[in-house]
Amino acid sequence: MISLVLASNNQHKVTEIRKILPKSFDLVSLKDAGITSELPENKGTIFGNASQKAGFVWEATGIECLADDSGLEIDALEGRPGVDSAHYSGFPISADRNMELVLSQLKGQKNRKASFVTVLALIQEGVCHHFEGRVFGTITEEKRGENGFGYDPIFIPDGQPLTFAEMDEKMKNEISHRALALGKLKAFFDLKEGS
Ligand code: IMP
């Protein structure tokens, strides 16, 4: 068995990742790895933060580690909210306020192109590997749909009539940025298993 710490306290992510890892992996929670403090996330980019979290856990535990970071990048806002997606409108965190802020910043804006991005950072044998998933789309004029979380009600992926929040979980999970990044991670493991 190869132990791998998942640098997240989000049980949904743990379950999603457990499903795609080869059986030879034993996924260890942060708590079981003895990490109770907040993970550092101050690199200023999604890529930097994913790498920083994985590196922190690796140095603290010596156990191989997988970390992720995601966000929404809007072209007309020069990539914002990006790394600040979770707390774009300040604290306490509010998805509704974040969406209101984005919609007000895009008022009258014709270019509504945006993308969701996830970066996974995997430290194996001391080497950091990165897997990026990105889904392109547009920002709506107003919120639509009740499902999902975060910015889902204002994001329509390209080629779809629905926002992420109007899709059921299965449909979103087939095309999301997270699914694309996890697909690349799975291909990496499949390649290793086959070699
Ligand atoms: P995290 O790094 O996965 O925690 O994502 C950071 C923030 O990006 C979240 O708090 C959301 O605001 C936003 N975000 C990331 N993924 C999604 C998504 O699939 N739908 C909507 N918002 C998302």
XYZ file of C-alpha atoms and ligand atoms in Angstrom:
218
model
C 0.000 0.000 0.000
C 1.183 3.536 -0.837
C 0.002 6.184 1.596
C -1.151 9.492 0.144
C -2.395 12.433 2.195
C -5.166 14.469 0.627
C -4.604 18.099 1.645
C -8.295 18.910 2.074
C -10.897 18.732 4.826
C -13.679 18.595 2.249
C -15.217 15.110 2.519
C -16.780 15.426 -0.946
C -13.327 15.858 -2.513
C -11.953 12.920 -0.510
C -14.733 10.645 -1.808
C -14.345 11.877 -5.405
C -10.578 11.304 -5.398
C -10.758 7.950 -3.606
C -12.895 6.646 -6.504
C -10.220 7.314 -9.114
C -7.054 6.293 -7.271
C -5.629 2.829 -7.932
C -6.389 0.285 -5.186
C -2.738 0.332 -4.163
C -3.296 3.784 -2.610
C -4.364 4.352 0.963
C -5.821 7.866 1.170
C -4.996 9.503 4.511
C -6.957 12.477 5.828
C -5.156 15.576 7.085
C -6.378 14.790 10.591
C -4.985 11.256 10.459
C -1.686 12.685 9.198
C -1.611 14.820 12.377
C -2.243 18.189 10.672
C -4.834 20.235 12.500
C -3.662 23.732 11.510
C -4.874 25.649 8.448
C -2.775 24.942 5.371
C -0.819 27.935 4.018
C -2.327 29.497 0.865
C -0.503 32.746 0.215
C 1.254 32.308 -3.113
C -1.175 34.537 -4.991
C -1.952 32.051 -7.766
C -4.069 28.909 -7.977
C -1.043 26.945 -9.241
C 1.163 28.356 -6.462
C -1.325 27.609 -3.711
C -1.894 23.998 -4.804
C 1.887 23.450 -4.859
C 2.336 25.230 -1.528
C -0.287 23.090 0.234
C 1.187 19.855 -1.133
C 4.720 20.945 -0.181
C 3.646 21.917 3.330
C 2.077 18.513 4.008
C 5.028 16.662 2.477
C 7.510 18.557 4.658
C 5.401 18.186 7.804
C 4.678 14.469 7.458
C 7.089 12.908 4.945
C 3.996 11.272 3.420
C 3.283 11.717 -0.277
C 0.535 14.229 -0.858
C -2.157 15.504 -3.202
C -3.499 19.075 -2.930
C -5.906 21.073 -5.077
C -6.916 24.656 -5.645
C -9.643 26.057 -7.896
C -11.177 29.328 -8.952
C -13.117 31.321 -11.522
C -11.161 33.501 -13.976
C -13.096 36.209 -15.850
C -11.504 37.694 -18.969
C -12.970 41.219 -18.628
C -11.782 41.336 -14.991
C -8.212 40.341 -15.971
C -8.577 36.908 -14.432
C -10.287 37.948 -11.207
C -11.683 36.612 -8.892
C -9.096 33.850 -9.580
C -7.165 32.871 -6.499
C -9.542 35.057 -4.406
C -12.688 33.285 -5.637
C -13.788 31.965 -2.227
C -13.670 35.361 -0.470
C -13.951 37.782 -3.418
C -16.437 40.060 -1.646
C -14.706 39.762 1.746
C -15.429 37.942 4.983
C -17.452 36.146 6.224
C -17.481 34.158 2.989
C -20.738 34.484 1.039
C -21.300 32.895 -2.374
C -24.310 35.174 -2.942
C -22.322 38.349 -2.265
C -19.473 37.085 -4.453
C -21.873 36.560 -7.373
C -23.517 39.976 -6.845
C -20.094 41.607 -6.955
C -19.131 39.822 -10.180
C -22.471 40.692 -11.821
C -22.141 44.343 -10.837
C -18.548 44.498 -12.126
C -19.717 43.023 -15.455
C -22.752 45.325 -15.787
C -22.922 46.566 -19.389
C -19.892 44.432 -20.304
C -20.250 42.550 -23.590
C -17.236 40.283 -23.082
C -18.531 37.771 -20.509
C -16.000 35.031 -21.218
C -14.688 33.133 -18.188
C -13.212 29.808 -17.173
C -13.128 27.655 -14.080
C -9.739 26.131 -13.337
C -8.518 23.424 -10.970
C -4.866 22.629 -10.337
C -3.934 19.380 -8.605
C -0.410 19.138 -7.158
C 0.867 15.641 -6.430
C 4.127 15.043 -4.581
C 5.493 11.589 -5.294
C 9.032 10.463 -4.538
C 9.860 14.088 -3.726
C 8.773 15.372 -7.161
C 5.789 17.715 -7.623
C 3.531 16.892 -10.594
C 0.729 19.249 -11.700
C -2.565 18.446 -13.440
C -4.737 21.328 -14.702
C -8.388 21.159 -15.703
C -10.138 24.138 -17.276
C -13.700 24.587 -18.483
C -14.499 27.611 -20.648
C -17.826 29.423 -20.615
C -19.661 32.716 -20.086
C -21.058 34.651 -17.148
C -24.836 35.146 -17.176
C -26.642 38.472 -16.623
C -28.381 37.025 -13.570
C -28.324 33.959 -11.309
C -29.995 30.803 -12.625
C -30.463 27.455 -10.869
C -30.301 26.084 -7.364
C -27.759 23.241 -7.523
C -24.047 23.165 -6.862
C -22.092 25.802 -4.951
C -19.995 28.927 -5.350
C -20.405 30.659 -8.718
C -22.394 27.803 -10.320
C -25.601 29.908 -10.832
C -23.794 32.478 -13.023
C -21.594 30.199 -15.168
C -22.679 28.596 -18.454
C -20.093 26.168 -19.865
C -19.536 26.497 -23.623
C -21.853 24.346 -25.728
C -24.501 24.062 -22.991
C -27.818 25.864 -22.556
C -27.678 25.508 -18.746
C -25.690 27.087 -15.928
C -23.743 24.681 -13.689
C -26.433 25.286 -11.046
C -29.195 24.172 -13.449
C -27.413 20.852 -14.092
C -27.654 17.845 -11.853
C -24.495 16.783 -10.050
C -23.765 13.938 -12.465
C -23.885 16.188 -15.525
C -21.670 18.870 -13.964
C -19.178 16.263 -12.775
C -18.779 14.925 -16.304
C -17.578 18.248 -17.710
C -16.231 20.276 -14.793
C -12.718 21.641 -14.364
C -12.257 19.283 -11.395
C -13.293 16.295 -13.527
C -10.802 17.308 -16.238
C -7.933 17.650 -13.734
C -8.866 14.375 -12.033
C -8.987 12.693 -15.456
C -5.377 13.755 -16.053
C -4.378 12.484 -12.615
C -6.072 9.160 -13.325
C -4.272 8.861 -16.681
C -0.963 9.502 -14.851
C -1.655 6.680 -12.394
C -2.922 4.339 -15.130
C 0.313 4.907 -17.032
C 2.385 4.158 -13.918
C 0.338 1.046 -13.092
C 0.752 -0.227 -16.647
C 4.517 0.350 -16.740
P -11.508 25.448 -3.919
O -10.046 25.767 -4.105
O -11.930 24.184 -4.595
O -11.906 25.513 -2.467
O -12.319 26.607 -4.671
C -12.167 27.995 -4.298
C -13.413 28.761 -4.663
O -13.581 28.780 -6.096
C -14.707 28.168 -4.128
O -14.956 28.604 -2.812
C -15.725 28.739 -5.118
O -16.034 30.081 -4.814
C -14.957 28.723 -6.427
N -15.201 27.447 -7.131
C -14.303 26.437 -7.339
N -14.871 25.427 -8.007
C -16.156 25.802 -8.243
C -17.255 25.161 -8.899
O -17.191 24.016 -9.395
N -18.401 25.863 -8.941
C -18.537 27.104 -8.413
N -17.566 27.728 -7.771
C -16.360 27.090 -7.690
